[in-house]
XYZ file of N, CA and C in Angstrom:
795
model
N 41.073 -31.136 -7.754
C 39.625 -30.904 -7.729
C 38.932 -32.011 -8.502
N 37.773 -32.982 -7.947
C 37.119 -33.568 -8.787
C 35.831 -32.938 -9.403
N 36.134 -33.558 -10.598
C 34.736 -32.968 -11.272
C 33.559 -33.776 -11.372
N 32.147 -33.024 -11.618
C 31.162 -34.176 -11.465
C 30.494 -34.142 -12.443
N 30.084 -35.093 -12.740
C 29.718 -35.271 -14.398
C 27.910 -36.102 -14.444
N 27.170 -35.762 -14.746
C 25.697 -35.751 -14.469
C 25.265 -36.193 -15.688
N 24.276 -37.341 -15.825
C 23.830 -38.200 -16.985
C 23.186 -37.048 -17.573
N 22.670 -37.080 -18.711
C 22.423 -35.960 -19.838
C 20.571 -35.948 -18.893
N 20.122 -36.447 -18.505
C 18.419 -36.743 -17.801
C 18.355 -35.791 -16.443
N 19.830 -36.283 -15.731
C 20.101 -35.615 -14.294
C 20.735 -33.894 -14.922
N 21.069 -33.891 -15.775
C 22.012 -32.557 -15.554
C 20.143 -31.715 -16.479
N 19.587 -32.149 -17.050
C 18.036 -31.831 -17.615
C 17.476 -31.285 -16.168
N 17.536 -32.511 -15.367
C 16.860 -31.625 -13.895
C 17.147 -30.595 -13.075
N 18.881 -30.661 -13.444
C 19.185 -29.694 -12.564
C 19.090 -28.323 -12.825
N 19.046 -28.317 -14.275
C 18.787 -27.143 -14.978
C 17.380 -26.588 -14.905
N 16.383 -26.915 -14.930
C 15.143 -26.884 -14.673
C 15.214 -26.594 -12.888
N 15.434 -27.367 -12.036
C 15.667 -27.097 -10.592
C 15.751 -25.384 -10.301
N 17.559 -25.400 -10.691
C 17.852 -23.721 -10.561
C 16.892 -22.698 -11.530
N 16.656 -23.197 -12.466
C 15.566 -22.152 -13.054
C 14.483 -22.054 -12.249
N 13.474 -22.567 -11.732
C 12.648 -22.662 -10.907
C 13.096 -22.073 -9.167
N 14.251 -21.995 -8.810
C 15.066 -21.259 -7.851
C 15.327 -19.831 -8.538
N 15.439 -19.541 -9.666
C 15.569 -18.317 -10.044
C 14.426 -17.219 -9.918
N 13.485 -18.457 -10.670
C 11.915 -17.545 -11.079
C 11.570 -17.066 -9.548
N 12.094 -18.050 -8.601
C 11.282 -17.980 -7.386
C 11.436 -16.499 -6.576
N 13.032 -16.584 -6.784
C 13.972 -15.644 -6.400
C 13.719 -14.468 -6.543
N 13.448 -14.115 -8.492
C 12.913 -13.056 -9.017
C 11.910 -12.594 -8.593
N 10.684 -13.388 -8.144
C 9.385 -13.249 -7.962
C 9.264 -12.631 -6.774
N 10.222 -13.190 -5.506
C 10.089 -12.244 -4.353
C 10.629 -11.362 -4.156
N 11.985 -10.889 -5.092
C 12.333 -9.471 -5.215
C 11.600 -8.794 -6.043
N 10.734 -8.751 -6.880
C 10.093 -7.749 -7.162
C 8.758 -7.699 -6.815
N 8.188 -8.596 -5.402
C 7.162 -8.348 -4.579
C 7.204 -7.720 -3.272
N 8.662 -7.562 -3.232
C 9.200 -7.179 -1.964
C 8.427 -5.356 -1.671
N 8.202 -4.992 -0.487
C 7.949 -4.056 0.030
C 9.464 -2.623 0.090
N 10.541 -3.261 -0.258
C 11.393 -2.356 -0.213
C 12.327 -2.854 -1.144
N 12.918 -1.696 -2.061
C 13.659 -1.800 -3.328
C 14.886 -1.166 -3.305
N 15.582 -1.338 -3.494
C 17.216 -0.860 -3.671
C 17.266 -0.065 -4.760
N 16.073 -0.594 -6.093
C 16.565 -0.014 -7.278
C 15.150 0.995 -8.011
N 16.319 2.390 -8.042
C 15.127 3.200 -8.443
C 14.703 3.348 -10.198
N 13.442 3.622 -10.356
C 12.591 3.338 -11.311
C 12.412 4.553 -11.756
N 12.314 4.849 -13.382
C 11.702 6.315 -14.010
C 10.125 6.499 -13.493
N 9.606 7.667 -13.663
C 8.491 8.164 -13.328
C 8.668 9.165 -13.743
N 7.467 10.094 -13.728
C 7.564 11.463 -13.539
C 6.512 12.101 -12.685
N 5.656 13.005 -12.090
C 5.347 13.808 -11.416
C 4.744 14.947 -11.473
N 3.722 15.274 -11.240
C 2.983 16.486 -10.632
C 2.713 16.724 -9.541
N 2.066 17.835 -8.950
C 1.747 18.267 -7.840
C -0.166 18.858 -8.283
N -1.180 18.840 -6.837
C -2.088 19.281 -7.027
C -2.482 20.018 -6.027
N -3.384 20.183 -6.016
C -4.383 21.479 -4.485
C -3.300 22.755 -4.297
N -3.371 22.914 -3.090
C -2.501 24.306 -3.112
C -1.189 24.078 -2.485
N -0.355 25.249 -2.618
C 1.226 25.022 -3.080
C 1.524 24.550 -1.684
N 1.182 24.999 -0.831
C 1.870 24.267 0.169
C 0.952 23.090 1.085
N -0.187 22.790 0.423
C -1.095 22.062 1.055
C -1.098 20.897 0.781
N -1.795 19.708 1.638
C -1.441 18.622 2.182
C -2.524 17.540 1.095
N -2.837 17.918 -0.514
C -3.587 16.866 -1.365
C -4.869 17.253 -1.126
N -5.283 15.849 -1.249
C -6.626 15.708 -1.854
C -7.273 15.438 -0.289
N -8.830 15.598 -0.153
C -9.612 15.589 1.148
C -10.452 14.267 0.419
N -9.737 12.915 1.438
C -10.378 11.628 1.366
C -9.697 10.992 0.274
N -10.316 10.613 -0.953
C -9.177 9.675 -2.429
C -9.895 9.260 -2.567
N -9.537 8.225 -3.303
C -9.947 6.838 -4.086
C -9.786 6.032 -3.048
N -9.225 5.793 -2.314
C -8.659 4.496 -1.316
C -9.961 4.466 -0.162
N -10.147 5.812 0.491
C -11.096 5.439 1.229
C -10.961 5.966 2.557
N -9.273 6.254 2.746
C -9.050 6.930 4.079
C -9.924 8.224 4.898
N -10.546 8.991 3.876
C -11.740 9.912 4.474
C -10.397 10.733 4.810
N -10.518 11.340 6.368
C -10.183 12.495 7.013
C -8.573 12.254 7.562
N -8.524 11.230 7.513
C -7.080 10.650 7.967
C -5.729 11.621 6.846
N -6.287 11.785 5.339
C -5.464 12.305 4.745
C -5.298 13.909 5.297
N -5.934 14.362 6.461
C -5.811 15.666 6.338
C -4.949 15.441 8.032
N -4.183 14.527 8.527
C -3.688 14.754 10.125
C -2.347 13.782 9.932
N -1.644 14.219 10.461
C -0.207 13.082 10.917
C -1.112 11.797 11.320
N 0.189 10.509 10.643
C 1.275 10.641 10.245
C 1.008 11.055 8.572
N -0.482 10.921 7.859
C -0.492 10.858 6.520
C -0.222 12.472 5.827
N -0.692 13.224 6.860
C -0.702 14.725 6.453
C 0.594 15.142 5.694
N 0.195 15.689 4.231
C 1.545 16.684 4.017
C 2.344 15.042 3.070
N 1.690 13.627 3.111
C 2.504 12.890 2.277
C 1.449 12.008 1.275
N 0.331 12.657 1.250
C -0.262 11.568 0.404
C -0.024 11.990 -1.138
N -0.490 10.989 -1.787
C -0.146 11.229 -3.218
C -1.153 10.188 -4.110
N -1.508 10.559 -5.057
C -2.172 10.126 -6.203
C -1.172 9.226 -7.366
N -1.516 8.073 -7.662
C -0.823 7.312 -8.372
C -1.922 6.597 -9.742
N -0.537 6.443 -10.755
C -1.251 6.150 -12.118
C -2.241 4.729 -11.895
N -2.967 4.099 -12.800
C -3.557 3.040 -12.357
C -2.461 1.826 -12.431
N -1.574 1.911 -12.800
C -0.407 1.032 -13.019
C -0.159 0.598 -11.315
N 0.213 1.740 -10.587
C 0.088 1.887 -9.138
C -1.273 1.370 -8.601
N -2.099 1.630 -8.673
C -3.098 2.038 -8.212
C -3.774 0.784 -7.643
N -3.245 -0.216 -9.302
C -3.424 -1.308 -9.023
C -5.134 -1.775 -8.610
N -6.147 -1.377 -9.130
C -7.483 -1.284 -8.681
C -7.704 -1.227 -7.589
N -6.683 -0.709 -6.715
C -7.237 0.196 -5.105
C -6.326 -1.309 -4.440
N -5.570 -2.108 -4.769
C -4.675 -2.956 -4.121
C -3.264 -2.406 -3.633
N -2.987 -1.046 -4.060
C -1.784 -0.692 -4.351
C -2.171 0.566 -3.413
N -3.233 0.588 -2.509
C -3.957 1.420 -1.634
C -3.071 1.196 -0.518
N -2.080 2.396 0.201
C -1.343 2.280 1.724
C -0.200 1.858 1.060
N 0.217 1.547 0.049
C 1.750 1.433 -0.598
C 2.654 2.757 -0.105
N 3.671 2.784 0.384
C 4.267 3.786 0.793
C 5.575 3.650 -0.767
N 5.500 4.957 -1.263
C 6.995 5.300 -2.183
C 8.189 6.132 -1.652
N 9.575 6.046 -2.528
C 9.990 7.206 -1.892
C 10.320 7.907 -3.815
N 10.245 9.303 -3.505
C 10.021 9.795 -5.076
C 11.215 10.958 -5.102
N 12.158 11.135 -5.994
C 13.252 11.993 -5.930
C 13.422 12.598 -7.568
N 13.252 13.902 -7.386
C 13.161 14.294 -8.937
C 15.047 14.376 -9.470
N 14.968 14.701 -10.896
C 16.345 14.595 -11.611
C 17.363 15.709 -11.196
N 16.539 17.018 -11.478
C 17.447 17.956 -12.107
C 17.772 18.714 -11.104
N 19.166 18.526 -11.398
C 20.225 18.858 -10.002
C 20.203 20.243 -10.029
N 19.751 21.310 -10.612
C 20.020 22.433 -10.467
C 18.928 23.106 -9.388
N 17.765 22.013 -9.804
C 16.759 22.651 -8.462
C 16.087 21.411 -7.986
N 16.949 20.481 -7.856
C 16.318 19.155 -6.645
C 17.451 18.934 -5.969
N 16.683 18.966 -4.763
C 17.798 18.369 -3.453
C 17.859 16.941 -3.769
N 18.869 16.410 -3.440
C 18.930 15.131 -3.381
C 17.803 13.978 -2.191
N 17.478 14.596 -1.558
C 16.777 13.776 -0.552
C 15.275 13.534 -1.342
N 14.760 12.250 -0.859
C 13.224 12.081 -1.678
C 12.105 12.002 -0.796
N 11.208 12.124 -1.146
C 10.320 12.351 -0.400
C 9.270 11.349 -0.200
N 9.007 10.736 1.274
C 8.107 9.297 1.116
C 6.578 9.588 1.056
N 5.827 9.285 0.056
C 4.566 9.367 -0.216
C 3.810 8.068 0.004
N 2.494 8.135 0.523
C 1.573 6.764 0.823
C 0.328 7.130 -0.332
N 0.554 5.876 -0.588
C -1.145 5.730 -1.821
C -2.334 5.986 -1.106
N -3.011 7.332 -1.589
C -3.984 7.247 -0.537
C -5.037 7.337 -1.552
N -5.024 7.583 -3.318
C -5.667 8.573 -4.122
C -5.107 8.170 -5.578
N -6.165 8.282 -6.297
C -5.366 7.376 -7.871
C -5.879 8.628 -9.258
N -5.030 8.501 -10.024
C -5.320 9.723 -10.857
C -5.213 9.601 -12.421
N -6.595 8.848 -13.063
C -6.948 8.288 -14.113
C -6.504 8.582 -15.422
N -6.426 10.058 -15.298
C -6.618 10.868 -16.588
C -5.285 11.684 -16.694
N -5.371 12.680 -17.686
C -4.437 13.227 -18.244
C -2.722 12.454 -18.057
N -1.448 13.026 -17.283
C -0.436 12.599 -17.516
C -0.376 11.211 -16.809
N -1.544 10.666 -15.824
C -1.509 9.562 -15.159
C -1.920 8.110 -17.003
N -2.697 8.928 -17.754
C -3.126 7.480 -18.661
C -2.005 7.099 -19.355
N -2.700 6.195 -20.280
C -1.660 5.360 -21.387
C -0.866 4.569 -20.753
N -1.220 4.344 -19.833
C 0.064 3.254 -19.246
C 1.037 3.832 -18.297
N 1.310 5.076 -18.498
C 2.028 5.539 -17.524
C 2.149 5.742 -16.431
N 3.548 5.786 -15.558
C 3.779 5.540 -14.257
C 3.911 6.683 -13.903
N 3.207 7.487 -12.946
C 2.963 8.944 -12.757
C 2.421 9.110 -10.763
N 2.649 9.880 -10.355
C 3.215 10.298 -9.569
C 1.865 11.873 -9.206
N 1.128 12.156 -9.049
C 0.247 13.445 -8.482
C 0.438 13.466 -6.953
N 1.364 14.383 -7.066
C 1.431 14.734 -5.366
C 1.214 16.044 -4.659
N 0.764 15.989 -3.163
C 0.177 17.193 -2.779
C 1.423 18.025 -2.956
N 0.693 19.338 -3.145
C 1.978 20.391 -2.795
C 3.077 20.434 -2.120
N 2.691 19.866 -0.976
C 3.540 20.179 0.396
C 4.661 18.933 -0.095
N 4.591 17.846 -0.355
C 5.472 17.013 -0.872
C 5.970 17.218 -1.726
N 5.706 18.007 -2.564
C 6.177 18.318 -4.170
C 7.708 19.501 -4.156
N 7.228 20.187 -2.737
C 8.100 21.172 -3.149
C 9.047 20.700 -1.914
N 8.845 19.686 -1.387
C 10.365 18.697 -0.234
C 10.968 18.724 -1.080
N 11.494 17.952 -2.496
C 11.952 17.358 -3.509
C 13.059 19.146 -3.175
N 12.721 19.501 -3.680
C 13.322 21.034 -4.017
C 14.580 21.450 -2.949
N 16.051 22.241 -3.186
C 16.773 22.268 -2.750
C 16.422 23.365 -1.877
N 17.162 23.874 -0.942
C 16.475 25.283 0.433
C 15.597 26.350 -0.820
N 14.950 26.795 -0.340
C 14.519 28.187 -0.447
C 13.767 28.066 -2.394
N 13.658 27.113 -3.004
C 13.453 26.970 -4.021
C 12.264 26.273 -4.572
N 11.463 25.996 -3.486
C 10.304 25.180 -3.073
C 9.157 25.766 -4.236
N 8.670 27.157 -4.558
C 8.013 27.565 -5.282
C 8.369 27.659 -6.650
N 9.650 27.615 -7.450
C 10.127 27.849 -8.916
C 10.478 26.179 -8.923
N 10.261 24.967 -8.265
C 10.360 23.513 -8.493
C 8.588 23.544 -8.950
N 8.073 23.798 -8.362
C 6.382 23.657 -8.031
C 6.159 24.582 -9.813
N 6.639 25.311 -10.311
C 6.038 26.151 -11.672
C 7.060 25.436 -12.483
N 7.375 24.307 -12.495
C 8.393 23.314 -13.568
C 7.418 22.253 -14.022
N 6.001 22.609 -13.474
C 5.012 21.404 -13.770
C 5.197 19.963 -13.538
N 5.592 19.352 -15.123
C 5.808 17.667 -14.620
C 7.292 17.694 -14.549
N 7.530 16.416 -14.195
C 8.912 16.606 -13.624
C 9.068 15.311 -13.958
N 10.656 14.818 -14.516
C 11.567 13.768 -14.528
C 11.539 12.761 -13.144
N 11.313 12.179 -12.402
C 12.067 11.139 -11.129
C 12.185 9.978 -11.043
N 12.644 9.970 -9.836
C 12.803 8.284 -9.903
C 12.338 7.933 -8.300
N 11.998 6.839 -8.747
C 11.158 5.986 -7.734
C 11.569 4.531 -6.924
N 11.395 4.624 -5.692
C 11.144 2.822 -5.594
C 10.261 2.714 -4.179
N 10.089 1.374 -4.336
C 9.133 0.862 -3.032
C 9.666 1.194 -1.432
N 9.043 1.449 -0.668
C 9.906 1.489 0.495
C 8.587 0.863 2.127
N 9.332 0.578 2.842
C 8.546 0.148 4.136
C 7.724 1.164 4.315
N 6.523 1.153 4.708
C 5.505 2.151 5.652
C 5.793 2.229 7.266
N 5.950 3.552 8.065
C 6.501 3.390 8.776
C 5.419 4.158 10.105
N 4.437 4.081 10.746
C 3.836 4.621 11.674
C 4.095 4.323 12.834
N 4.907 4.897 13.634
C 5.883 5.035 14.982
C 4.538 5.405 15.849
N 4.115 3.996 17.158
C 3.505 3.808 17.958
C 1.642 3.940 17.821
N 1.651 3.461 16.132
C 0.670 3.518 15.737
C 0.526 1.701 15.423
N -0.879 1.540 15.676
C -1.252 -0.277 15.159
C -2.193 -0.277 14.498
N -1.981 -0.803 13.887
C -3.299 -1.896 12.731
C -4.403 -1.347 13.281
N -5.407 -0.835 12.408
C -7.030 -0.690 12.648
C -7.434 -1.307 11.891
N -9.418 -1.144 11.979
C -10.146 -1.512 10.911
C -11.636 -0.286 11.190
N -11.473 0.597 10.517
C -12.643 1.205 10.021
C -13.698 0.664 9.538
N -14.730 0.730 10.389
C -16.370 0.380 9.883
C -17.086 1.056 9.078
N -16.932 1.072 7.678
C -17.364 1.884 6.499
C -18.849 2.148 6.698
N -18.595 3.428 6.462
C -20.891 3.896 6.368
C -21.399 2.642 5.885
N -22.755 2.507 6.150
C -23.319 1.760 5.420
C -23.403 0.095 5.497
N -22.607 -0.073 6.654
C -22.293 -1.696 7.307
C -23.393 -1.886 7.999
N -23.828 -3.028 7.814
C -25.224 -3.703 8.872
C -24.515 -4.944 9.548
N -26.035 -5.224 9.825
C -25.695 -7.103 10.132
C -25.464 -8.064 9.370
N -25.767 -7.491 8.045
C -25.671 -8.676 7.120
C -24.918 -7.952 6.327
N -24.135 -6.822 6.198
C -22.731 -6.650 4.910
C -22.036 -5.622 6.127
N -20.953 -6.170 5.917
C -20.034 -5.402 6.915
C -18.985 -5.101 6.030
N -18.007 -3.836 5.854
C -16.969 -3.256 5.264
C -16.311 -2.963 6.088
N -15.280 -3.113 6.280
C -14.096 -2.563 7.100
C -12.837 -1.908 5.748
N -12.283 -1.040 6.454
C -10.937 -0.153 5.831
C -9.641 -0.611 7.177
N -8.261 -0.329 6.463
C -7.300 -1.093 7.429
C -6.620 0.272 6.987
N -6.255 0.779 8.780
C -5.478 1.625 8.495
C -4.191 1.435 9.299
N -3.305 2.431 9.167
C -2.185 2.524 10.098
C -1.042 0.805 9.418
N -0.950 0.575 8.622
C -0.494 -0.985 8.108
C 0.881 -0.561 7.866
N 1.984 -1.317 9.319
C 3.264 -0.883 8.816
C 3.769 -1.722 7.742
N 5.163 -1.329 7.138
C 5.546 -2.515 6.390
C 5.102 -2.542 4.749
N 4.255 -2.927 4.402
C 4.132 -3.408 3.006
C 3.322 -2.221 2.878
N 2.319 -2.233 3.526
C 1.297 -0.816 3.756
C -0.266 -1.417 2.823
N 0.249 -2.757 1.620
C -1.034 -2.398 1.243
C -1.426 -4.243 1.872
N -2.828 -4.314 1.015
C -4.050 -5.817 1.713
C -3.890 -6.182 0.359
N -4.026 -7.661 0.651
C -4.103 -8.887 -0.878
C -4.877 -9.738 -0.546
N -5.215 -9.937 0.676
C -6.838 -10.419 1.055
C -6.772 -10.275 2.476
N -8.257 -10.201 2.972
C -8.690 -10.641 3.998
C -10.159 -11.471 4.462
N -9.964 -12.022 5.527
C -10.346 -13.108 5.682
C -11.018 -12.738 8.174
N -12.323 -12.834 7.748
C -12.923 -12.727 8.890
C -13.552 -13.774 9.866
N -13.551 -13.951 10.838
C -14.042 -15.071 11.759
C -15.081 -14.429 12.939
N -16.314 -15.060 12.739
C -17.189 -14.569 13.096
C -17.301 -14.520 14.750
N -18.528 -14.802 16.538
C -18.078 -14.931 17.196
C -18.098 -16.717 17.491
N -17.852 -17.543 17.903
C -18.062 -18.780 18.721
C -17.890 -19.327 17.235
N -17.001 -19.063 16.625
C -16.901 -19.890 14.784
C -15.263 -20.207 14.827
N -14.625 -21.298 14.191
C -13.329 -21.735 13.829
C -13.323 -21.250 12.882
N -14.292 -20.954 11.686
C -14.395 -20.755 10.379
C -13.370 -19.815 9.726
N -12.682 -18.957 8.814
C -12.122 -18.163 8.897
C -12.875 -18.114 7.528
N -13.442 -16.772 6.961
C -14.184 -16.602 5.812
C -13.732 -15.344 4.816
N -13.233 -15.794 3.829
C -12.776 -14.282 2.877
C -13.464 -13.659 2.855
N -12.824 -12.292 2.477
C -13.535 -10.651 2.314
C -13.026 -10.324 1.389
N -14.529 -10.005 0.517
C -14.535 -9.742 -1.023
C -13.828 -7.880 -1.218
N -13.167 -7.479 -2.023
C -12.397 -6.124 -2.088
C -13.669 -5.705 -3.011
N -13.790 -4.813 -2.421
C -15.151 -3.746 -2.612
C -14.365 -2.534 -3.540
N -14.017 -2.345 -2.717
C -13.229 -0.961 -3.762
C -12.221 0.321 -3.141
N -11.082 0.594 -3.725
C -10.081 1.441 -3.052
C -9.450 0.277 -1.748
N -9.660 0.479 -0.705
C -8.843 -0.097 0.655
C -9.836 -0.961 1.161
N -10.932 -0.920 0.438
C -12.451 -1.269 1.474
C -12.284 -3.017 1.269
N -13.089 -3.679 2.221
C -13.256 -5.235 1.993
C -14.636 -5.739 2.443
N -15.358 -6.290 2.453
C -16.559 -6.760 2.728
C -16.806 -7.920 2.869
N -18.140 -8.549 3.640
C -18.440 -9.596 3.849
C -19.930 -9.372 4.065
N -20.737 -10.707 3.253
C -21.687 -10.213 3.332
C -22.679 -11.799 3.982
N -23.642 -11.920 4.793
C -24.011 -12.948 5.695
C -25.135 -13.406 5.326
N -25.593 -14.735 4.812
C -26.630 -15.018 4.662
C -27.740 -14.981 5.743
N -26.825 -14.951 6.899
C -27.652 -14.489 8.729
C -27.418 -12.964 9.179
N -27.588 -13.325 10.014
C -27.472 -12.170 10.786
C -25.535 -12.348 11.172
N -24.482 -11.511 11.249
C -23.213 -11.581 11.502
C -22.922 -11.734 12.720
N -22.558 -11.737 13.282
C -22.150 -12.136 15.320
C -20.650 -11.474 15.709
N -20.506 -10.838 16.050
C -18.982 -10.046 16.600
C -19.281 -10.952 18.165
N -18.057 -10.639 18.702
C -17.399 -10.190 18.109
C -16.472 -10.671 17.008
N -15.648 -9.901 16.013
C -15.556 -10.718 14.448
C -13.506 -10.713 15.224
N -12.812 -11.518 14.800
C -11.124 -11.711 14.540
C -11.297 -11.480 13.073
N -10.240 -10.624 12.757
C -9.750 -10.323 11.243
C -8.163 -10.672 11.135
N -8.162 -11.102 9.601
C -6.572 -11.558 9.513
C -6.602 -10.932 7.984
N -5.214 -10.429 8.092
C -4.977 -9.156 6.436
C -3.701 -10.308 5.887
N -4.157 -10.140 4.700
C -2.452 -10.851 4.325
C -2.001 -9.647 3.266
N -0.524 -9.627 3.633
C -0.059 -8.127 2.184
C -0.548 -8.755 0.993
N -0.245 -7.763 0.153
C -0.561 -8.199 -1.328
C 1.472 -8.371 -1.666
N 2.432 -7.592 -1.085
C 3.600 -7.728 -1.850
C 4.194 -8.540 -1.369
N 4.167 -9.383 0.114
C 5.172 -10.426 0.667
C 4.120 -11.333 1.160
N 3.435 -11.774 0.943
C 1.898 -12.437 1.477
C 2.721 -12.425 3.307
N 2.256 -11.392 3.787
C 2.477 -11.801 5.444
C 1.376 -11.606 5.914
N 1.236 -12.248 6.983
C -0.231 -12.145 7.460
C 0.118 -11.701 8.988
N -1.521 -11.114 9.468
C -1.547 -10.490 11.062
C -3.063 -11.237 11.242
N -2.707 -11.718 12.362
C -4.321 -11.997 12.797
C -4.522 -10.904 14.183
N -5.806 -10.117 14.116
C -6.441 -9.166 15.041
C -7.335 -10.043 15.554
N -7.225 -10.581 17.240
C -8.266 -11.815 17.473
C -9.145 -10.550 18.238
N -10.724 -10.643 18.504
C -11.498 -10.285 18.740
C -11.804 -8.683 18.476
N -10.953 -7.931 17.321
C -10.579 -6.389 17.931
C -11.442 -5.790 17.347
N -12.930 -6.046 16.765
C -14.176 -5.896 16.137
C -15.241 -6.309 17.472
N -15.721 -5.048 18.122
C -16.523 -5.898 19.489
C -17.958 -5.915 18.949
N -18.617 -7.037 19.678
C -19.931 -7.040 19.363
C -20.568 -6.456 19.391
N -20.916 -5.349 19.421
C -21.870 -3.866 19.917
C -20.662 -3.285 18.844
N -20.541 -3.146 17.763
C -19.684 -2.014 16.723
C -20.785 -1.417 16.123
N -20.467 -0.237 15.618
C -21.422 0.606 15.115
C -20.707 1.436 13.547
N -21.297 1.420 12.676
C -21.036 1.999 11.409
C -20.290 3.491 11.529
N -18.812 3.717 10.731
C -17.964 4.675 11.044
C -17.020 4.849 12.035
N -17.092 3.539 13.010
C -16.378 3.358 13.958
C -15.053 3.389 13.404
N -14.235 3.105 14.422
C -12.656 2.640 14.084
C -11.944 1.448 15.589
N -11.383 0.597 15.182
C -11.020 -0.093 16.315
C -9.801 -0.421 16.021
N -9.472 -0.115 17.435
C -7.394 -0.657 17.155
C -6.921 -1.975 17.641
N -6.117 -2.436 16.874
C -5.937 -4.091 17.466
C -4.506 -3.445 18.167
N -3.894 -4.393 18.494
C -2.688 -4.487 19.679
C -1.946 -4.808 19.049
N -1.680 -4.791 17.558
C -0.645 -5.505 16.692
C -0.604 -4.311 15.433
N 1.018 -4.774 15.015
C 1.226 -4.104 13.451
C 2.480 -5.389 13.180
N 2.856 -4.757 11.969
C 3.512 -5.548 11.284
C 4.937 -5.442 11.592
C-alpha cells in the first residue's frame, strides 16, 4: 500500500474541505422532511375526547381542519414547532412511552394550530393534539384511561406529508384585492411546509417574492393594479424544493376562492 503524505498547507485544506462536507451533510439531514431518529416531547390532547381539534388554527386552514385527509389529525405545536407559522403543514409522527397503555404504532399529525401558553412555553417541545389522535397512541380498547393520563412522555420525528390524489392549491384569503393579494397553499405533499414564495404576474418574466403574512398565509402587494392570470412557485422551507403552478390563479379570481394546480410534490 502506498501512503500519501500532504505538505502541512495541503493537508490544512483538506481538513477544512471535509469539514465543510460535513457541516453540509449535517445541515441537510437535519432539514430533511423525514427522520429516522426519534426526539423527546411530550403531549396533550384538546376539544372533545373523540373529536377532530381545533375549528380553523393559527395556520389559516379555516374548514379544511374539520374533513379528510386533515380530519381527526391536526395538532397544535409549541412555538419551537410552530416556527412563526413556517412550520405550518409540517406533518409529525408522535408515539407515547408507556408500554402499559401505548400501542406501539404513532400517530401522524399535520401543523395546522400553535399553542403558546401553558405546557407549550419556556421553550418547550410540546405536542396539543385533537382527541381523536390522542387516544390512536393507546393500545385496543384503552383509548379513554390514555386520554385521563393528561400530559404524556413521547417521542417524535419528522415525516413526509402524504395526500393520495390530492395537488397543490392556493386559497384566496378574505380580504385580497387588486392591489394585495394573499394566497394559503394547501394539500403540499412531502415537506408539507413554504420557505418562500414568489409570484409572476400576467404577460411578465418577472418572478416577484411573497412577503409571509402570518400562519400559512403569503402576500403581495402592487403598486398597480395586479393582472392574473398570476404563476406561483413555493419553495419548502426544509429541503428548499421548489414547484412552479404556471397560470393556476385565473384572471377573473375572486376572494375565498381555492384553485388547484396539476402538480404536487
Amino acid at each position: 500500500m502506498q501512503l500519501l503524505f500532504l505538505p502541512r498547507r495541503g493537508f490544512g485544506l483538506f481538513l477544512m474541505l471535509a469539514a465543510a462536507i460535513m457541516v453540509s451533510a449535517a445541515h441537510q439531514s437535519s432539514s430533511s422532511s423525514s427522520s429516522s431518529h426519534w426526539l423527546p416531547a411530550t403531549a396533550t390532547w384538546y376539544g372533545s375526547p373523540e373529536g377532530d381539534g381545533s375549528d380553523g388554527g393559527a395556520c389559516g386552514y379555516g374548514s379544511l381542519v374539520d374533513v379528510k385527509p386533515l380530519r381527526a389529525r391536526v395538532g397544535a405545536v409549541s412555538p419551537v414547532l410552530f416556527n412563526n407559522g413556517e412550520g405550518c403543514g409540517a406533518c409529525y409522527k408522535v408515539k407515547c412511552l408507556d408500554k402499559s397503555i401505548c400501542s406501539r404504532r404513532a400517530v401522524t399529525i399535520i401543523v395546522t394550530d400553535e399553542c403558546p401558553g401553558g405546557y407549550c412555553s419556556g421553550g418547550r417541545t410540546h405536542f396539543d393534539l385533537s382527541g381523536a389522535a390522542f387516544g390512536r397512541m393507546a393500545i385496543a380498547g384503552e383509548h379513554a384511561l390514555l386520554r385521563n393520563r393528561g400530559e404524556l412522555s413521547v417521542l417524535y420525528r419528522r415525516t413526509p406529508c402524504k395526500y393520495p390524489g390530492k395537488q397543490v392549491a392556493f386559497h384566496v384569503n378574505e380580504g385580497s384585492t387588486n392591489y394585495w393579494l394573499s394566497l394559503l397553499v394547501e394539500f403540499e405533499d412531502g415537506d408539507g411546509d413554504v420557505g418562500a414564495m414568489h409570484i409572476r404576474q400576467a404577460s411578465s418574466s418577472e418572478w416577484v417574492a411573497m412577503r409571509h403574512v402570518w400562519g400559512a398565509s403569503w402576500c403581495i402587494e402592487g403598486g398597480g393594479p395586479l393582472r392574473g392570470p398570476f404563476s406561483v412557485k413555493i419553495t419548502t422551507l426544509s429541503t428548499a424544493r421548489s414547484l412552479t403552478a404556471r397560470d393556476v390563479i385565473p384572471s377573473n379570481w375572486s376572494p375565498k376562492a381555492t384553485y388547484t394546480s396539476r402538480l404536487n410534490f
